[in-house]
Short mmCIF file of C-alpha atoms in Angstrom, two decimals:
data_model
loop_
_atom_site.label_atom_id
_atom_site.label_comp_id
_atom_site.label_asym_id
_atom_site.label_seq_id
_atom_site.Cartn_x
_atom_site.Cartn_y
_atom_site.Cartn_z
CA UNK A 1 -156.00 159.51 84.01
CA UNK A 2 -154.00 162.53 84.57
CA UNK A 3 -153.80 163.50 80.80
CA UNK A 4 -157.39 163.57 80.28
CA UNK A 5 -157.56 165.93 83.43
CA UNK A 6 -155.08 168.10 81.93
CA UNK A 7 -156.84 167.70 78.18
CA UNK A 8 -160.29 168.73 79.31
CA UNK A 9 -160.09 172.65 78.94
CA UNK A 10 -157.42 172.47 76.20
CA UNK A 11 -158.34 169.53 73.38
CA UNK A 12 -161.98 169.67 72.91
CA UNK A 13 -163.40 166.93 71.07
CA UNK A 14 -167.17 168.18 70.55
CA UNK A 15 -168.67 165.08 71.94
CA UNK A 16 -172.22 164.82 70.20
CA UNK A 17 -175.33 162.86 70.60
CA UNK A 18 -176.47 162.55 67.45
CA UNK A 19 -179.10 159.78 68.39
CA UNK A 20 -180.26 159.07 71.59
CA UNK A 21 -177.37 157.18 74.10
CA UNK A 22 -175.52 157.59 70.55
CA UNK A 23 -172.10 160.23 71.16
CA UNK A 24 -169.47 160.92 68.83
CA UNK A 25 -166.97 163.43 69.11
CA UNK A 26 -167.49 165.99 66.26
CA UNK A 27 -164.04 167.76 66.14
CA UNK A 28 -162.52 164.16 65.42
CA UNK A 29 -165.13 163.52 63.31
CA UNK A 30 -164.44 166.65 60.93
CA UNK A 31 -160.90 166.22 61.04
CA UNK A 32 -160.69 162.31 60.29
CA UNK A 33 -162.93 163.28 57.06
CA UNK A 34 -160.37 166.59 56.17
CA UNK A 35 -157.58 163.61 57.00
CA UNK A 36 -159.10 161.57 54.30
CA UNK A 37 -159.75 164.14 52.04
CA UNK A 38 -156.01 165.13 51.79
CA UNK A 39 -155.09 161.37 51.56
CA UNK A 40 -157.43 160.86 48.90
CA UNK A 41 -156.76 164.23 47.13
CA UNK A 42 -152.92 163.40 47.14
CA UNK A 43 -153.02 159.84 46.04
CA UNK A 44 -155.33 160.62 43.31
CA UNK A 45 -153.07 163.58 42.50
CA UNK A 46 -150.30 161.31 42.17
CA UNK A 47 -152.06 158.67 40.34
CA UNK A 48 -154.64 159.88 38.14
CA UNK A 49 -152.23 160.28 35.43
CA UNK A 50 -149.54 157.80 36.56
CA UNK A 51 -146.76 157.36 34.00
CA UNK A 52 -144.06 155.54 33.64
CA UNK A 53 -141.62 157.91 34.00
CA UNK A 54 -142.73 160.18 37.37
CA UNK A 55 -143.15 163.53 37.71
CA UNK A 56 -144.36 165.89 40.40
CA UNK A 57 -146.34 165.24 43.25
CA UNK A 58 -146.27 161.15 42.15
CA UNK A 59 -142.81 160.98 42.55
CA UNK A 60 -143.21 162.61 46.57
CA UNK A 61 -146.22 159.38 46.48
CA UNK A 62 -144.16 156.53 45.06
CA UNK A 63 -141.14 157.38 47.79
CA UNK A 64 -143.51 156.49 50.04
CA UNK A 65 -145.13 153.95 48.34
CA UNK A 66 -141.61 152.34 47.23
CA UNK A 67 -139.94 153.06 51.21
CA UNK A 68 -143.19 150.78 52.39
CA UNK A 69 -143.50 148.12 49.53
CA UNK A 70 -139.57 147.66 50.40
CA UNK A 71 -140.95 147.24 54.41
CA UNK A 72 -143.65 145.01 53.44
CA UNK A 73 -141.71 142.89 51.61
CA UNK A 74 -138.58 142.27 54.15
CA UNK A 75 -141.35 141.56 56.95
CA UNK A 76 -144.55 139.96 54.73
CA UNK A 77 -142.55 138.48 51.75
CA UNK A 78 -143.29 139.17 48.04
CA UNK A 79 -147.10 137.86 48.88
CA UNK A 80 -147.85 139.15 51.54
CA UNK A 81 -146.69 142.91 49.75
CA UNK A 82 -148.86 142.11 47.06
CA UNK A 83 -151.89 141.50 49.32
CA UNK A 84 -151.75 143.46 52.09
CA UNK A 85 -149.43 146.88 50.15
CA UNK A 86 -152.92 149.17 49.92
CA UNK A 87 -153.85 148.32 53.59
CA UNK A 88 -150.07 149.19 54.66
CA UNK A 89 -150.23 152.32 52.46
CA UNK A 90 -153.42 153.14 53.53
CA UNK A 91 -152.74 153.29 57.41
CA UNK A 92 -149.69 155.44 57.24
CA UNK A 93 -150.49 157.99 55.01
CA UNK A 94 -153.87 158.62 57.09
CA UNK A 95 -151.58 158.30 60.87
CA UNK A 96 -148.79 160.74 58.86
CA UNK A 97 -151.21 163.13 57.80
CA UNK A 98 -153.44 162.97 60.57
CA UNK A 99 -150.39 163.49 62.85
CA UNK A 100 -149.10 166.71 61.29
CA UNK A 101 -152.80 167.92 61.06
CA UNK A 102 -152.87 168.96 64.66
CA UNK A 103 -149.29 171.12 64.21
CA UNK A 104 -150.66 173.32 61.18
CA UNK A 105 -151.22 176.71 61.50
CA UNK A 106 -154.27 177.35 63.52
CA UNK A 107 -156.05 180.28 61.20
CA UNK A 108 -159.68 179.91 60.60
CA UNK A 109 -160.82 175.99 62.33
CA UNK A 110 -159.34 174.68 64.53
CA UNK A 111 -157.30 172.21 63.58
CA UNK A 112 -156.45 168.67 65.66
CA UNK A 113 -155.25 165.90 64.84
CA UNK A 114 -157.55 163.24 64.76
CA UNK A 115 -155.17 160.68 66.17
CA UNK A 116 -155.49 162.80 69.46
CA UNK A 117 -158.78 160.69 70.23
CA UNK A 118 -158.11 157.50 71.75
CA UNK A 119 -161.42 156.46 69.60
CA UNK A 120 -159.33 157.06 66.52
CA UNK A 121 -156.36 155.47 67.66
CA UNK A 122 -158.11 152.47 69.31
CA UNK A 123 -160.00 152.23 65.62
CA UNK A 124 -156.92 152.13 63.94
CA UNK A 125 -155.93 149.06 65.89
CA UNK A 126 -158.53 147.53 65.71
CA UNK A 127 -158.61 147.40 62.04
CA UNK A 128 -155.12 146.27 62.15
CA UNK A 129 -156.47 143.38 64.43
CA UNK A 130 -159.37 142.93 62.51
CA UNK A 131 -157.38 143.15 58.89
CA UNK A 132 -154.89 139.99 60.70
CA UNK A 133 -157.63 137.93 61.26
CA UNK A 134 -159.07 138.65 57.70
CA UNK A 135 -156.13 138.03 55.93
CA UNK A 136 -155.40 134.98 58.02
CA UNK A 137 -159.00 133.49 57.04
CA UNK A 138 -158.27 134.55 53.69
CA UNK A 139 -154.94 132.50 52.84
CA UNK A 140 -155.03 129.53 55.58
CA UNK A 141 -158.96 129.29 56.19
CA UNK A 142 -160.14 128.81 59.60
CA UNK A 143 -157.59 126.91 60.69
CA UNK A 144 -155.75 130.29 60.72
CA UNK A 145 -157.44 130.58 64.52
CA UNK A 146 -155.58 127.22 65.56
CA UNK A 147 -152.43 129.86 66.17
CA UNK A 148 -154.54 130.38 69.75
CA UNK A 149 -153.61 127.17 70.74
CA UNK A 150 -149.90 127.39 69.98
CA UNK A 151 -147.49 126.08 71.64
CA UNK A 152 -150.23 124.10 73.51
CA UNK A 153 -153.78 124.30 74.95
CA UNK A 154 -152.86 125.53 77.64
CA UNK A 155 -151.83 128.86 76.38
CA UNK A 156 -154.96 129.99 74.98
CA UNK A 157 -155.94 132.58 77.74
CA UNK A 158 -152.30 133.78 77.35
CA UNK A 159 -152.61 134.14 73.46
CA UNK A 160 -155.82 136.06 74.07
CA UNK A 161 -154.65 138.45 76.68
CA UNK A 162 -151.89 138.98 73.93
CA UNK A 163 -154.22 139.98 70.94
CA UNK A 164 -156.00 142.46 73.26
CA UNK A 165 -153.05 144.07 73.98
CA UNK A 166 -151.23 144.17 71.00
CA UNK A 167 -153.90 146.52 69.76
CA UNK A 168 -154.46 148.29 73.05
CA UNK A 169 -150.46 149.38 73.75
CA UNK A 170 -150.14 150.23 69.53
CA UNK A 171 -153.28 152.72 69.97
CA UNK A 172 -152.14 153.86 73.57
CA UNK A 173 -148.84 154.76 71.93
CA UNK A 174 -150.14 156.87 68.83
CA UNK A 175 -153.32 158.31 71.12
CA UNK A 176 -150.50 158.91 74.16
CA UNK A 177 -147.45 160.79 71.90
CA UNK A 178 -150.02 162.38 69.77
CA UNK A 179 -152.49 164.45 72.49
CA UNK A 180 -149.42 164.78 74.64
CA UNK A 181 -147.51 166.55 71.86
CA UNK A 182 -150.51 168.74 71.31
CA UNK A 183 -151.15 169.85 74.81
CA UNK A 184 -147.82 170.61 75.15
CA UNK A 185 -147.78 172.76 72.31
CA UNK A 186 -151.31 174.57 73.28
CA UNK A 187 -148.86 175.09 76.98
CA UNK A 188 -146.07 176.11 75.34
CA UNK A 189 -148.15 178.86 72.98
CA UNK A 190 -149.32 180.43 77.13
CA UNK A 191 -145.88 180.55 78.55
CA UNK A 192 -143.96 181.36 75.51
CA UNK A 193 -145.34 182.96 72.52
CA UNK A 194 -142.47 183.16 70.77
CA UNK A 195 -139.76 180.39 69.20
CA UNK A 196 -140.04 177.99 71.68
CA UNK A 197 -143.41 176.67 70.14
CA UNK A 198 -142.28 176.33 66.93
CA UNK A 199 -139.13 174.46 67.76
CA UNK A 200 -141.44 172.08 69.31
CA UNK A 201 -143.75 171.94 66.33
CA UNK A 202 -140.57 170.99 64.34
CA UNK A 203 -139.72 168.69 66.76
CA UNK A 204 -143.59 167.31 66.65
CA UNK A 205 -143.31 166.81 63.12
CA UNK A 206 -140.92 164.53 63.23
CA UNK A 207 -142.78 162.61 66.18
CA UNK A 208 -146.00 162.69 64.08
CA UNK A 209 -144.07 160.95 61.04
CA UNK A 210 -142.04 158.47 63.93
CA UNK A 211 -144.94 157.31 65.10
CA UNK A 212 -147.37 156.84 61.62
CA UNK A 213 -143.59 154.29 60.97
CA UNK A 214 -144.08 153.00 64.65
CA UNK A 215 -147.66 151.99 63.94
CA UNK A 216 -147.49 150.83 60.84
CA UNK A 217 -143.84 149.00 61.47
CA UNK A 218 -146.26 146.77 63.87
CA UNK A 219 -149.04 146.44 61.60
CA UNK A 220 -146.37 145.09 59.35
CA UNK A 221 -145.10 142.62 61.87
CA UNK A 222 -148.42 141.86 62.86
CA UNK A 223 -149.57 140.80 60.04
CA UNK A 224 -146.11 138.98 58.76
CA UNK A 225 -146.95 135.32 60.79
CA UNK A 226 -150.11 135.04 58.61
CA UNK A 227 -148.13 135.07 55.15
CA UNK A 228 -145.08 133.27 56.96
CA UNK A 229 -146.71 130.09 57.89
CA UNK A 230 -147.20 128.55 54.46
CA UNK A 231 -143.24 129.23 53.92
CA UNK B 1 -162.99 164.46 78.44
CA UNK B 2 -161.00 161.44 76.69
CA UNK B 3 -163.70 158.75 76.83
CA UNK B 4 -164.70 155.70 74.07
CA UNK B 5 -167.89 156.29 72.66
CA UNK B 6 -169.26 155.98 69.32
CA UNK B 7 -166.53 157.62 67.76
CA UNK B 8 -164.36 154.36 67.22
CA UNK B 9 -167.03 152.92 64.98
CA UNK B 10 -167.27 155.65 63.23
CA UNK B 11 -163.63 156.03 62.48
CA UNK B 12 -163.21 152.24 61.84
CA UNK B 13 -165.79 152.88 59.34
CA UNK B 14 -163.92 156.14 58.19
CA UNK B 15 -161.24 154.85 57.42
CA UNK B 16 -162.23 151.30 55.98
CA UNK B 17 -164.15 153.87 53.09
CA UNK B 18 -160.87 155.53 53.11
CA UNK B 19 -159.02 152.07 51.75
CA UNK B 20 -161.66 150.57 50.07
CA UNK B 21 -161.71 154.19 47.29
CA UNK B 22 -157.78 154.51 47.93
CA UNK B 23 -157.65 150.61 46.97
CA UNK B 24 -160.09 150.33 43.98
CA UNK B 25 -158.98 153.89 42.09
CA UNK B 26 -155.58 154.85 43.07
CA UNK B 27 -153.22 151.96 44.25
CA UNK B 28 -154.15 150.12 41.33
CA UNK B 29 -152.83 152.17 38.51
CA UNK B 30 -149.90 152.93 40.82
CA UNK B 31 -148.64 149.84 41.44
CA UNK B 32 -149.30 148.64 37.65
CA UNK B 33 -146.89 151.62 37.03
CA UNK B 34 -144.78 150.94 39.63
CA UNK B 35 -144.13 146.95 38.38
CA UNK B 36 -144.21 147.90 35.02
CA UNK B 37 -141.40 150.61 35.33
CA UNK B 38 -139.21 147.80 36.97
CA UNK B 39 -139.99 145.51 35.00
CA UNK B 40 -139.23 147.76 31.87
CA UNK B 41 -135.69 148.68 33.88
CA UNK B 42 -134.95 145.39 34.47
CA UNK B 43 -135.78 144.16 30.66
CA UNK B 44 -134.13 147.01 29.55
CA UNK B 45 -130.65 145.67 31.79
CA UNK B 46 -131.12 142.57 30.49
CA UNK B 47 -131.36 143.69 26.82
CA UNK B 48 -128.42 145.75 27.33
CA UNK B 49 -126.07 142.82 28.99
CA UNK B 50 -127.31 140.62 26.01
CA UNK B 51 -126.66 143.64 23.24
CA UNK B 52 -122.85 143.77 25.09
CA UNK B 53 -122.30 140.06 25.06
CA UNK B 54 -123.50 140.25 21.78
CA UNK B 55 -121.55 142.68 20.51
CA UNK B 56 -118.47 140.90 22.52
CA UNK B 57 -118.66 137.34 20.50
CA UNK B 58 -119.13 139.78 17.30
CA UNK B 59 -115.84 141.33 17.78
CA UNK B 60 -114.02 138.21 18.90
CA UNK B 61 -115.57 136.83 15.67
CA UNK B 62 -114.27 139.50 13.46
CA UNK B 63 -111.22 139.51 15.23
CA UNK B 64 -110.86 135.59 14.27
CA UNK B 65 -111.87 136.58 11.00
CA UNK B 66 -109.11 139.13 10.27
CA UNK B 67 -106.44 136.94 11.56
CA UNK B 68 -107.68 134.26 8.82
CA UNK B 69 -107.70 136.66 6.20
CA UNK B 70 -104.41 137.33 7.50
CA UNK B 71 -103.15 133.74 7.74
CA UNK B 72 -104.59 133.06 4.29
CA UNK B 73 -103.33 136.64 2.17
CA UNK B 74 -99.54 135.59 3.78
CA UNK B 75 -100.03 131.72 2.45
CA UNK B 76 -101.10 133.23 -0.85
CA UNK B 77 -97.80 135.35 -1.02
CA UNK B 78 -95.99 132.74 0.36
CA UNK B 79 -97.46 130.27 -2.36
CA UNK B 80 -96.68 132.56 -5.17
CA UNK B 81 -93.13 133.21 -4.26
CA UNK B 82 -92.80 129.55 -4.24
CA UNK B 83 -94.19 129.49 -8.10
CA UNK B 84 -92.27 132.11 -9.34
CA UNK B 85 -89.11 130.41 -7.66
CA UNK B 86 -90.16 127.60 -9.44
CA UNK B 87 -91.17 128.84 -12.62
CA UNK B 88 -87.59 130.55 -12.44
CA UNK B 89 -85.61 127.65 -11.54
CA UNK B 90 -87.63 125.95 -14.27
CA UNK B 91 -86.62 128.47 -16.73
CA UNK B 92 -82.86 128.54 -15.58
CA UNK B 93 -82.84 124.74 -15.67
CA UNK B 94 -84.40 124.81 -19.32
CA UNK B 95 -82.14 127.78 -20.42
CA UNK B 96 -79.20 125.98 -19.58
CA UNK B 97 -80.10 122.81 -21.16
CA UNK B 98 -80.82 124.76 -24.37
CA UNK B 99 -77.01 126.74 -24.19
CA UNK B 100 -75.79 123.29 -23.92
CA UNK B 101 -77.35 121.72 -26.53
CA UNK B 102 -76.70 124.63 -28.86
CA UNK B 103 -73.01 124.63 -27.95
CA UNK B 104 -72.60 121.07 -28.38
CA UNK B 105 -74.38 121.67 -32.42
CA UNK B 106 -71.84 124.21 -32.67
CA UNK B 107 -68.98 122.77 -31.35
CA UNK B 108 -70.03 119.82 -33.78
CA UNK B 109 -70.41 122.03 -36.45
CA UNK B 110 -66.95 123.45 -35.87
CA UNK B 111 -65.71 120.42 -36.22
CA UNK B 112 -67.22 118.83 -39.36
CA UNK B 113 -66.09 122.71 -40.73
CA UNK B 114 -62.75 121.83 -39.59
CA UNK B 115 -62.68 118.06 -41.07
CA UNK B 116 -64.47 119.61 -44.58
CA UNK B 117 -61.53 122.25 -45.03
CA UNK B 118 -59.14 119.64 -44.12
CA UNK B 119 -60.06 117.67 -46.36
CA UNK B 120 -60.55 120.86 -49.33
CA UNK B 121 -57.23 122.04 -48.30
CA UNK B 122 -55.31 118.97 -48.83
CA UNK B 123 -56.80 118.43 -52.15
CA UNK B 124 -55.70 122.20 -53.25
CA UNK B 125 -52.51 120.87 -51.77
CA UNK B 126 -52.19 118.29 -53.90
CA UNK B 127 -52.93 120.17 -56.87
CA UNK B 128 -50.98 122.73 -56.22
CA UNK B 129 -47.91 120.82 -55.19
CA UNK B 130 -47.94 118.75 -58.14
CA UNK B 131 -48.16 121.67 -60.10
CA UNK B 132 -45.05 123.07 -58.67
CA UNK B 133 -43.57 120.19 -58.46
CA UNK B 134 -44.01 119.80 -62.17
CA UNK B 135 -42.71 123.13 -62.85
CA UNK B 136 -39.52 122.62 -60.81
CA UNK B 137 -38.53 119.41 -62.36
CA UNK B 138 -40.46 120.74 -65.77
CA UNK B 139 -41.47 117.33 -66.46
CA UNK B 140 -44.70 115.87 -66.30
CA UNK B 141 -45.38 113.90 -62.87
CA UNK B 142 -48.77 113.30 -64.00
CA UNK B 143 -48.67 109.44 -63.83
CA UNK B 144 -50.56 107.95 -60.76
CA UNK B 145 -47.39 107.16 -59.31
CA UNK B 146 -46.61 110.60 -59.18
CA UNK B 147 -49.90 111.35 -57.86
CA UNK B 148 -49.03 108.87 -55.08
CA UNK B 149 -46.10 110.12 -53.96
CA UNK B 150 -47.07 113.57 -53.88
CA UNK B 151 -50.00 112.83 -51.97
CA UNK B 152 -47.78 110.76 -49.34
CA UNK B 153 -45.87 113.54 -49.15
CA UNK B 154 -48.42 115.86 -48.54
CA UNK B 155 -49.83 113.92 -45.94
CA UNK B 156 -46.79 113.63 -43.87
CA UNK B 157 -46.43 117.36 -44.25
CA UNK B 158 -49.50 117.61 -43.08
CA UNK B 159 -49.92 115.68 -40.20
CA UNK B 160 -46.19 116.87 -39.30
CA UNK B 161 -47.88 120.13 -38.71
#
């Protein structure tokens, strides 16, 4: 793995063992939790005194909110919106945020994105995984696991190879663009002080937003079969 | 070193807390505002289009209205006319009958007039005649005889006018 070569040095993830044979990486830890705490802070912003006419920081919320209902309901239906719209929501507002963490201003702590951690990434989709096969319980029972055996039998191991990697090349993606993006800019900061960094922080911005869409575009189209099949 | 450890629980925990306060506090209240704002748009379209088409069959209605009211004030002038032509023609037809009547009375008073002083005249003519006549022979022609002849007389002189 030539990136975590290149990482170790420049991303530090604090691994700690906090129990014995028990290691989590503190610096991920801190900044998932400052991730939620802006996600949480600006939702509630926007919604603690939701009106009917929008003002403010709600309107900045409901343009997201509206852009990803309008996703949702192209891919998932009307139904599958309703169900699965705070999940949705939920995922890309933490990836977004979490994204653009890593490319603030680096005064006081220092600030990654917690997305940079495969751990994170791999989490994320397994949620997504997870939040498929809960939803697909939850409308079509267990029957909803008979979609293994689709077209035939014989496809099972095939089906299965296919649900490990749907997760595995969505969190590879985020995880890969992410620390890649970061390292580069942590490069960029030794060779060039000046400019070039920040055009590539602009540039990052936009990759940090591209991909939060990216992974939550396949959330969205993972989770569209399960509210298809009754239609 | 890029390794997975405990981490990914953790974060799968992370952010399943993360959705499950997002979920029960915030998306809740925003989505009820959300629906109910297009819902309220959407009503509010729909009370508008009604409020036009509405307004539309209102208009055509008065419009129908006025041209009635039109139709009906020119039958009403039209009507009257045709009275008063009536009542006119009436009154010519009635006047004419009376100027007729009254000039036949007069015409038949004329000549009863004429027949009276006919008659008054010849008697006068009589008298007088024989009177003259009585003077001019001076001799009395007093006997009926007379009187007959005289009369004859005057009556040929008369109707020889």
């Amino acid at each position: 793995m030539g990136t975590a070569e290149a990482s170790e040095g420049i991303i530090h993830y604090l691994p700690t063992e906090i129990f014995s044979g028990v290691i989590i990486n503190m610096q991920t830890m801190y900044m998932s939790w400052l991730t939620m705490l802006i996600v949480a802070v600006i939702v509630f912003a926007a919604t603690r005194k939701a009106e009917i006419i929008p003002s403010g920081i709600q309107n900045v919320v409901e343009v997201f909110v509206d852009w990803l209902n309008g996703l949702m309901e192209s891919s998932m239906g009307i139904e599958g919106r309703r169900t699965a719209a705070p999940f949705v929501i939920t995922l890309f507002l933490y990836i977004f945020i979490g994204n653009e963490l890593g490319l603030m201003p680096q005064i006081g702590p220092h600030l990654t994105s917690p997305t940079n951690d495969i751990n994170v990434a791999f989490g994320l989709a397994i949620t997504v995984s997870l939040a498929v096969y809960l939803f697909g319980v939850m409308r079509q029972g267990l029957s909803y696991f008979k979609h293994f055996t689709q077209p035939f039998a014989a496809m099972l191991p095939l089906n299965i190879l296919e649900e490990i990697a749907k997760p595995l090349t969505m969190a590879l993606r985020l995880f890969g663009n992410i620390l890649a993006g970061e390292i580069l800019l942590v490069v960029l900061y030794m060779l060039a002080p000046w400019i070039i960094p920040n055009i590539w922080i602009g540039f990052s911005l936009i990759i940090g937003f591209l991909q939060a869409f990216i992974f939550t575009m396949l959330t969205m189209i993972a989770l569209a079969p399960v509210f298809k099949a009754n239609h | 070193m890029v390794s997975i450890n405990a981490t990914l629980i953790a974060q799968i925990l992370n952010f399943i807390v993360l959705l499950w306060v997002l979920a029960k506090f915030a998306y809740k209240p925003l989505i009820k505002v959300m629906d109910d704002r297009r819902n309220r748009i959407i009503n509010d379209l729909d009370t508008a289009e009604q409020t036009r088409l509405d307004a539309e069959a209102l208009k055509a209605q008065y419009v129908e209205q006025l041209a009635n009211a039109r139709q009906e004030a020119t039958d009403i002038v039209d009507k009257a006319n045709k009275v008063a032509q009536n009542l006119h023609d009436e009154f010519m037809e009635q006047a004419r009958a009376e100027k007729e009547a009254m000039m036949a009375t007069a015409k038949e008073r004329i000549e009863q007039d004429k027949q009276q002083a006919l008659v008054d005249i010849r008697t006068q003519v009589i008298a007088l005649s024989t009177q003259i006549a009585s003077k001019v022979v001076n001799q009395k022609l007093n006997s009926a005889e007379d009187q007959k002849l005289v009369a004859d007389a005057t009556d040929q002189f008369l109707e020889n006018r």
